[in-house]
Coordinates of C-alpha atoms in Angstrom, one line a residue:
Chain A
M186 CA 113.3 -165.1 18.9
S187 CA 115.3 -162.8 16.7
S188 CA 113.5 -164.1 13.6
Q189 CA 110.1 -162.7 15.0
P190 CA 111.1 -159.5 16.6
G191 CA 107.6 -157.9 16.0
T192 CA 105.5 -160.6 17.8
V193 CA 107.9 -160.6 20.8
R194 CA 108.2 -156.8 21.2
V195 CA 104.5 -155.8 21.0
P196 CA 103.3 -158.0 23.9
Q197 CA 106.2 -156.9 26.1
E198 CA 105.3 -153.2 25.4
E199 CA 101.8 -153.9 26.2
R200 CA 102.6 -155.7 29.5
T201 CA 104.8 -152.6 30.4
R202 CA 102.0 -150.3 29.5
A203 CA 99.5 -152.3 31.6
M204 CA 101.9 -152.4 34.5
R205 CA 102.4 -148.7 34.4
A206 CA 98.6 -148.1 34.3
R207 CA 98.1 -150.4 37.3
L208 CA 100.8 -148.5 39.3
L209 CA 99.3 -145.1 38.4
E210 CA 95.7 -146.2 39.2
A211 CA 96.9 -147.7 42.5
T212 CA 98.7 -144.4 43.4
V213 CA 95.4 -142.3 42.8
E214 CA 93.5 -144.8 45.0
C215 CA 96.2 -144.4 47.7
L216 CA 96.1 -140.5 47.5
V217 CA 92.3 -140.6 47.8
E218 CA 92.1 -143.1 50.6
R219 CA 95.2 -142.1 52.6
G220 CA 96.2 -138.6 51.5
F221 CA 99.6 -137.5 50.3
S222 CA 101.4 -138.1 53.6
G223 CA 99.8 -141.6 53.9
T224 CA 100.9 -142.6 50.3
S225 CA 104.2 -144.5 50.0
T226 CA 105.8 -146.3 47.1
T227 CA 105.8 -149.6 49.1
L228 CA 102.0 -149.4 49.5
V229 CA 101.5 -148.6 45.9
S230 CA 103.6 -151.4 44.6
E231 CA 101.8 -153.9 46.9
R232 CA 98.4 -152.6 45.9
A233 CA 99.3 -152.8 42.1
G234 CA 100.9 -156.2 42.5
V235 CA 104.1 -154.9 40.9
S236 CA 107.6 -155.8 42.2
R237 CA 109.5 -153.0 44.0
G238 CA 112.3 -153.3 41.4
A239 CA 110.0 -152.8 38.4
Q240 CA 108.2 -149.9 40.1
L241 CA 111.5 -148.1 40.9
H242 CA 112.6 -148.6 37.4
H243 CA 109.6 -146.8 36.0
F244 CA 109.1 -144.2 38.8
P245 CA 112.3 -143.7 40.9
T246 CA 110.7 -141.4 43.5
K247 CA 107.3 -140.9 45.2
N248 CA 107.1 -137.5 43.6
A249 CA 107.6 -139.0 40.1
L250 CA 104.9 -141.5 40.9
V251 CA 102.3 -139.1 42.2
V252 CA 102.7 -136.5 39.5
A253 CA 102.6 -139.2 36.7
A254 CA 99.5 -140.7 38.4
V255 CA 97.5 -137.5 38.5
E256 CA 98.6 -136.7 34.9
H257 CA 97.5 -140.1 33.7
L258 CA 94.1 -140.0 35.4
T259 CA 93.6 -136.4 34.1
E260 CA 94.2 -137.6 30.6
V261 CA 91.8 -140.6 31.0
R262 CA 89.2 -138.3 32.6
G263 CA 89.8 -135.7 29.9
A264 CA 89.0 -138.2 27.2
E265 CA 85.8 -139.2 29.2
L266 CA 84.8 -135.5 29.3
E267 CA 85.3 -135.1 25.6
K268 CA 83.1 -138.1 25.1
A269 CA 80.4 -137.0 27.6
A270 CA 80.5 -133.6 25.8
A271 CA 79.2 -135.1 22.6
A272 CA 76.1 -136.3 24.5
L273 CA 75.2 -132.9 25.9
P274 CA 71.7 -131.5 25.1
T275 CA 71.5 -128.4 22.8
G276 CA 69.2 -125.4 23.5
R277 CA 68.0 -124.1 26.8
R278 CA 69.1 -127.0 29.0
R279 CA 72.7 -127.0 27.6
T280 CA 74.4 -124.5 30.0
R281 CA 73.1 -126.4 33.1
A282 CA 74.3 -129.7 31.6
V283 CA 77.7 -128.3 31.0
L284 CA 77.9 -127.1 34.6
Q285 CA 76.9 -130.5 35.8
M286 CA 79.6 -132.2 33.8
L287 CA 82.2 -129.8 35.2
A288 CA 80.9 -130.3 38.7
D289 CA 81.0 -134.0 38.4
H290 CA 84.6 -133.7 37.2
F291 CA 85.6 -131.5 40.2
T292 CA 84.0 -133.9 42.7
S293 CA 85.6 -137.0 41.2
P294 CA 88.5 -139.0 42.7
V295 CA 90.8 -137.3 40.2
F296 CA 90.0 -134.0 41.8
T297 CA 90.6 -135.4 45.2
A298 CA 94.0 -136.9 44.2
A299 CA 95.0 -133.6 42.5
L300 CA 93.9 -131.6 45.6
E301 CA 96.2 -133.8 47.8
L302 CA 99.0 -133.0 45.3
W303 CA 98.4 -129.2 45.2
V304 CA 98.3 -128.9 48.9
A305 CA 101.5 -131.0 49.4
A306 CA 103.2 -129.0 46.6
R307 CA 102.5 -125.8 48.5
T308 CA 105.2 -126.7 51.0
D309 CA 107.4 -128.9 48.9
E310 CA 109.5 -127.1 46.2
T311 CA 110.5 -130.2 44.3
L312 CA 106.9 -131.4 44.1
L313 CA 105.7 -127.8 43.1
A314 CA 108.2 -127.8 40.2
A315 CA 106.4 -130.8 38.7
V316 CA 102.8 -129.9 39.8
A317 CA 102.7 -126.3 38.7
P318 CA 103.2 -127.0 34.9
L319 CA 100.8 -129.9 35.0
E320 CA 98.2 -127.7 36.8
Q321 CA 98.6 -125.0 34.2
R322 CA 98.2 -127.4 31.3
V323 CA 95.2 -129.0 32.7
G324 CA 93.7 -125.6 33.5
R325 CA 94.1 -124.4 30.0
Q326 CA 92.6 -127.6 28.6
T327 CA 89.5 -127.4 30.9
H328 CA 89.1 -123.8 30.0
R329 CA 89.2 -124.4 26.3
L330 CA 86.7 -127.3 26.5
T331 CA 84.4 -125.1 28.6
V332 CA 84.5 -122.2 26.2
E333 CA 83.7 -124.6 23.3
L334 CA 80.9 -126.4 25.2
L335 CA 79.2 -123.1 26.2
G336 CA 79.7 -121.7 22.7
A337 CA 81.2 -118.6 24.5
D338 CA 82.7 -115.8 22.3
E339 CA 85.9 -114.9 24.1
S340 CA 86.6 -112.1 21.7
R341 CA 84.0 -110.1 23.7
P342 CA 85.4 -108.4 26.8
G343 CA 84.3 -110.1 30.0
V344 CA 83.4 -113.4 28.5
R345 CA 86.8 -115.0 29.3
E346 CA 86.5 -113.9 33.0
L347 CA 83.0 -115.4 33.2
V348 CA 84.2 -118.8 32.0
Q349 CA 87.1 -118.6 34.5
A350 CA 84.7 -117.7 37.3
T351 CA 82.6 -120.7 36.4
L352 CA 85.6 -122.9 36.7
D353 CA 86.7 -121.3 40.0
L354 CA 83.1 -121.8 41.2
V355 CA 83.1 -125.6 40.5
R356 CA 86.7 -125.8 42.0
G357 CA 85.3 -124.2 45.2
L358 CA 82.3 -126.6 45.1
G359 CA 84.8 -129.5 44.7
L360 CA 86.7 -128.4 47.8
A361 CA 83.6 -128.0 49.9
N362 CA 82.5 -131.5 48.9
T363 CA 85.6 -133.2 50.2
I364 CA 84.6 -133.0 53.8
T365 CA 80.7 -133.0 53.5
D366 CA 78.5 -134.6 51.0
D367 CA 77.2 -131.6 49.3
A368 CA 75.3 -132.9 46.2
R369 CA 72.0 -131.3 47.0
R370 CA 73.3 -127.8 47.8
R371 CA 75.6 -128.0 44.8
R372 CA 72.7 -128.8 42.4
R373 CA 70.7 -125.7 43.6
I374 CA 73.7 -123.5 43.2
L375 CA 74.3 -124.7 39.7
D376 CA 70.7 -124.1 38.8
Q377 CA 71.1 -120.5 39.7
W378 CA 74.5 -120.0 38.1
A379 CA 73.2 -121.5 34.9
V380 CA 70.6 -118.7 34.7
A381 CA 72.9 -116.0 35.7
L382 CA 75.7 -117.1 33.4
D383 CA 73.3 -117.3 30.4
D384 CA 72.1 -113.8 31.2
A385 CA 75.6 -112.4 31.6
L386 CA 76.8 -114.1 28.4
A387 CA 73.9 -112.6 26.5
D388 CA 74.4 -109.2 28.1
D389 CA 75.5 -106.5 25.7
D390 CA 76.8 -104.4 28.5
L391 CA 79.6 -106.6 30.1
Q392 CA 82.1 -104.8 32.2
G393 CA 84.9 -103.2 30.3
E394 CA 83.0 -103.4 27.0
T395 CA 83.0 -100.1 25.0
A396 CA 79.4 -99.4 24.1
Chain B
M132 CA 98.8 -112.9 99.0
S133 CA 95.4 -114.2 100.1
S134 CA 94.6 -110.6 101.2
Q135 CA 94.8 -109.4 97.6
P136 CA 93.4 -112.3 95.5
G137 CA 92.2 -109.9 92.8
T138 CA 95.5 -108.3 91.9
V139 CA 97.2 -111.7 91.8
R140 CA 94.6 -113.6 89.8
V141 CA 94.1 -111.1 87.0
P142 CA 97.7 -111.0 85.8
Q143 CA 97.9 -114.7 86.0
E144 CA 94.8 -115.1 83.8
E145 CA 96.2 -112.6 81.4
R146 CA 99.6 -114.4 81.2
T147 CA 97.7 -117.6 80.5
R148 CA 95.7 -116.0 77.8
A149 CA 98.8 -114.4 76.2
M150 CA 100.5 -117.8 76.2
R151 CA 97.6 -119.5 74.6
A152 CA 97.4 -116.9 71.9
R153 CA 101.2 -117.2 71.2
L154 CA 100.8 -121.0 70.9
L155 CA 97.8 -120.7 68.6
E156 CA 99.5 -118.1 66.4
A157 CA 102.7 -120.2 66.2
T158 CA 100.5 -123.2 65.1
V159 CA 99.0 -121.2 62.2
E160 CA 102.5 -120.1 61.1
C161 CA 103.7 -123.7 61.2
L162 CA 100.6 -124.9 59.2
V163 CA 101.2 -122.2 56.6
E164 CA 105.0 -122.7 56.3
R165 CA 105.3 -126.5 56.7
G166 CA 101.8 -127.8 56.1
F167 CA 99.8 -130.2 58.3
S168 CA 102.2 -133.1 58.2
G169 CA 105.2 -130.8 58.8
T170 CA 103.6 -129.3 62.0
S171 CA 104.5 -130.9 65.3
T172 CA 103.7 -129.9 68.9
T173 CA 107.5 -129.7 69.5
L174 CA 108.0 -127.2 66.7
V175 CA 105.1 -125.1 67.9
S176 CA 106.2 -124.9 71.5
E177 CA 109.7 -123.9 70.4
R178 CA 108.4 -121.2 68.1
A179 CA 106.0 -119.8 70.7
G180 CA 108.6 -120.0 73.5
V181 CA 106.4 -122.0 75.7
S182 CA 107.5 -125.0 77.7
R183 CA 106.3 -128.5 76.6
G184 CA 104.6 -129.1 79.9
A185 CA 102.6 -125.8 79.7
Q186 CA 101.7 -126.5 76.1
L187 CA 100.5 -130.1 76.8
H188 CA 98.5 -128.9 79.8
H189 CA 96.5 -126.5 77.5
F190 CA 96.5 -128.6 74.3
P191 CA 97.2 -132.3 75.0
T192 CA 97.3 -133.4 71.3
K193 CA 98.3 -132.0 67.9
N194 CA 94.7 -132.2 66.8
A195 CA 93.6 -130.1 69.8
L196 CA 96.2 -127.6 69.0
V197 CA 95.5 -127.2 65.2
V198 CA 91.8 -127.0 65.6
A199 CA 92.0 -124.4 68.4
A200 CA 94.5 -122.5 66.3
V201 CA 92.3 -122.2 63.2
E202 CA 89.3 -121.5 65.4
H203 CA 91.2 -118.7 67.2
L204 CA 92.4 -117.1 64.0
T205 CA 89.0 -117.4 62.4
E206 CA 87.6 -115.4 65.3
V207 CA 90.3 -112.8 65.1
R208 CA 89.8 -112.5 61.3
G209 CA 86.0 -112.5 61.7
A210 CA 86.3 -109.5 64.0
E211 CA 88.6 -107.8 61.5
L212 CA 86.0 -108.5 58.7
E213 CA 83.2 -106.9 60.7
K214 CA 85.4 -103.8 61.2
A215 CA 86.3 -103.7 57.5
A216 CA 82.7 -104.1 56.6
A217 CA 81.9 -100.8 58.3
A218 CA 84.3 -99.0 55.9
L219 CA 82.7 -100.4 52.7
P220 CA 81.4 -97.9 50.2
T221 CA 77.7 -97.7 49.5
G222 CA 76.1 -97.5 46.1
R223 CA 77.4 -98.9 42.8
R224 CA 80.9 -99.8 44.0
R225 CA 79.7 -101.7 47.1
T226 CA 79.2 -105.2 45.5
R227 CA 82.7 -105.2 44.0
A228 CA 84.2 -104.0 47.4
V229 CA 82.4 -106.8 49.3
L230 CA 83.8 -109.3 46.8
Q231 CA 87.3 -107.9 47.3
M232 CA 86.9 -108.2 51.1
L233 CA 85.9 -111.9 50.7
A234 CA 88.6 -112.7 48.3
D235 CA 91.2 -111.1 50.6
H236 CA 89.9 -113.3 53.4
F237 CA 90.0 -116.5 51.3
T238 CA 93.7 -115.8 50.2
S239 CA 94.9 -115.0 53.7
P240 CA 97.1 -117.2 55.9
V241 CA 94.0 -118.2 57.9
F242 CA 92.5 -119.8 54.7
T243 CA 95.8 -121.5 54.0
A244 CA 95.9 -123.0 57.5
A245 CA 92.3 -124.0 57.3
L246 CA 92.9 -125.7 53.9
E247 CA 95.7 -127.7 55.4
L248 CA 93.2 -128.8 58.2
W249 CA 90.4 -129.7 55.7
V250 CA 92.6 -131.8 53.5
A251 CA 94.2 -133.6 56.5
A252 CA 90.7 -134.2 58.0
R253 CA 89.5 -135.8 54.8
T254 CA 91.6 -138.9 55.7
D255 CA 91.7 -138.6 59.5
E256 CA 88.4 -139.4 61.3
T257 CA 89.4 -137.9 64.7
L258 CA 90.4 -134.6 63.1
L259 CA 87.3 -134.6 60.9
A260 CA 85.1 -134.9 64.0
A261 CA 86.6 -131.6 65.2
V262 CA 87.0 -129.8 61.9
A263 CA 83.5 -130.5 60.4
P264 CA 81.5 -128.6 63.1
L265 CA 84.0 -125.7 63.1
E266 CA 83.8 -125.5 59.3
Q267 CA 80.0 -125.5 59.5
R268 CA 79.9 -122.7 62.0
V269 CA 82.4 -120.6 60.1
G270 CA 80.6 -121.2 56.9
R271 CA 77.2 -120.0 58.4
Q272 CA 78.9 -116.9 59.9
T273 CA 80.5 -115.9 56.5
H274 CA 77.3 -116.5 54.7
R275 CA 75.3 -114.4 57.1
L276 CA 77.8 -111.5 56.9
T277 CA 77.8 -111.7 53.1
V278 CA 74.0 -111.6 52.9
E279 CA 74.0 -108.6 55.2
L280 CA 76.8 -106.7 53.3
L281 CA 75.2 -107.3 49.9
G282 CA 71.8 -106.3 51.3
A283 CA 70.5 -109.5 49.7
D284 CA 66.9 -110.6 50.3
E285 CA 67.0 -114.3 50.9
S286 CA 63.2 -114.6 51.1
R287 CA 63.4 -114.4 47.3
P288 CA 64.0 -117.8 45.7
G289 CA 67.4 -118.2 44.2
V290 CA 69.1 -115.4 46.2
R291 CA 70.4 -117.7 48.8
E292 CA 72.1 -119.9 46.2
L293 CA 73.6 -116.9 44.5
V294 CA 75.3 -115.9 47.8
Q295 CA 76.5 -119.4 48.2
A296 CA 77.8 -119.4 44.7
T297 CA 79.7 -116.3 45.5
L298 CA 81.3 -117.9 48.5
D299 CA 82.2 -121.1 46.6
L300 CA 83.7 -118.8 43.9
V301 CA 86.0 -117.1 46.4
R302 CA 86.9 -120.5 47.9
G303 CA 87.9 -121.7 44.5
L304 CA 90.0 -118.5 43.9
G305 CA 91.6 -119.1 47.3
L306 CA 92.6 -122.6 46.3
A307 CA 93.9 -121.6 42.9
N308 CA 96.0 -118.9 44.7
T309 CA 97.8 -121.4 46.9
I310 CA 100.2 -122.6 44.2
T311 CA 100.3 -119.5 41.8
D312 CA 100.1 -115.9 42.6
D313 CA 96.8 -115.1 41.0
A314 CA 96.0 -111.6 42.1
R315 CA 95.6 -110.0 38.6
R316 CA 93.4 -112.9 37.2
R317 CA 91.3 -112.8 40.4
R318 CA 90.7 -109.0 40.1
R319 CA 89.4 -109.3 36.6
I320 CA 87.1 -112.3 37.6
L321 CA 85.7 -110.4 40.5
D322 CA 85.0 -107.4 38.3
Q323 CA 82.8 -109.6 36.1
W324 CA 81.2 -111.5 38.9
A325 CA 80.2 -108.2 40.6
V326 CA 78.3 -107.3 37.4
A327 CA 76.7 -110.7 37.0
L328 CA 75.7 -110.9 40.6
D329 CA 74.2 -107.4 40.7
D330 CA 72.2 -108.2 37.6
A331 CA 71.1 -111.6 38.9
L332 CA 70.0 -110.2 42.3
A333 CA 68.1 -107.4 40.6
D334 CA 66.4 -109.9 38.2
D335 CA 62.7 -110.5 38.8
D336 CA 62.9 -113.8 37.1
L337 CA 65.3 -115.9 39.2
Q338 CA 65.1 -119.6 38.7
G339 CA 62.4 -121.2 40.8
E340 CA 60.5 -118.0 41.4
T341 CA 56.8 -118.2 40.5
A342 CA 56.1 -115.2 38.2

């Protein structure tokens, strides 16, 4: 074996990567189906078909597992968002399409799993220490992507806050959607916000701007 | 005693009402401090200084207790909102003041306790059956109050959706605030939203309106 280290090492690395991905995806499924308190490392290893020993080697605690899982899915979903962004229409329909893309993201299983984590972290200091920096990083990425997709000029006073408001709006819509299916109401709200946002971004008289 | 039924019955009723209120307030405190999974009927009866027997007589299950608690606090807070509404300024500063009032509501302990309930109800059918109607009723009340305070004319197409968007925005801001203190960011977002909302509500050309 030592004569062909390359051919041996690569498949092993790939098996490890695939096993980690299975564990992380099973964790997100558990968070979505059973919530944070119903998620256990035992359930996850069973669902992923990974031995307890191997799982504990990679993720020694439940907290390590759930934080890594939401981080992993956020990255996967982020890459999907970037790809979807390339297919967005230009012109008049663009703002509404950007809002739809964001709303889809904030009503996806990744959001639901992250919500379970946020709420659990509120009353669990150890979890909070891991979740807060993740949440900040994800928030910054989503903000940057949204600015770019809307073609918003953040050097103008007020524009940054309107983009933040848009993201807080879709976060609120995501939360509302977790206990009632809200797609129709959401669509109509986004129709209106697209118009109001375009008007506000085009407005020369934003709050705080010196005329 | 049977010769003075009135003087005996009234204090007893009042003692019962005071005991129920203590139980419900202790439940909200527990939800805020320890989350849904960290809240137990034992902890609540200890904190409220009420015997287990008396507590179980009024609230036989944890679910009965937590739903009644959030309902009770929502009513108390609703009455406070109505009172605060009377003190709101008129004229140019009114919209911003309405938004502040709503944001204060959605970052209060009542919101935090309700959030714990919503998230737990997502994966607990029994709890969901109790929480969903409460959530709907509270949502309708808050919507009606907001329409009234903004003086919004919902007979115009698009106005209803802008009011809903405003409430989804403050819900999103409330969620963001649970893991980071967000007061400064929130203030600036609400400044911009007030301007955009006033402009949109004054706009003759709302989406869906036939010109």
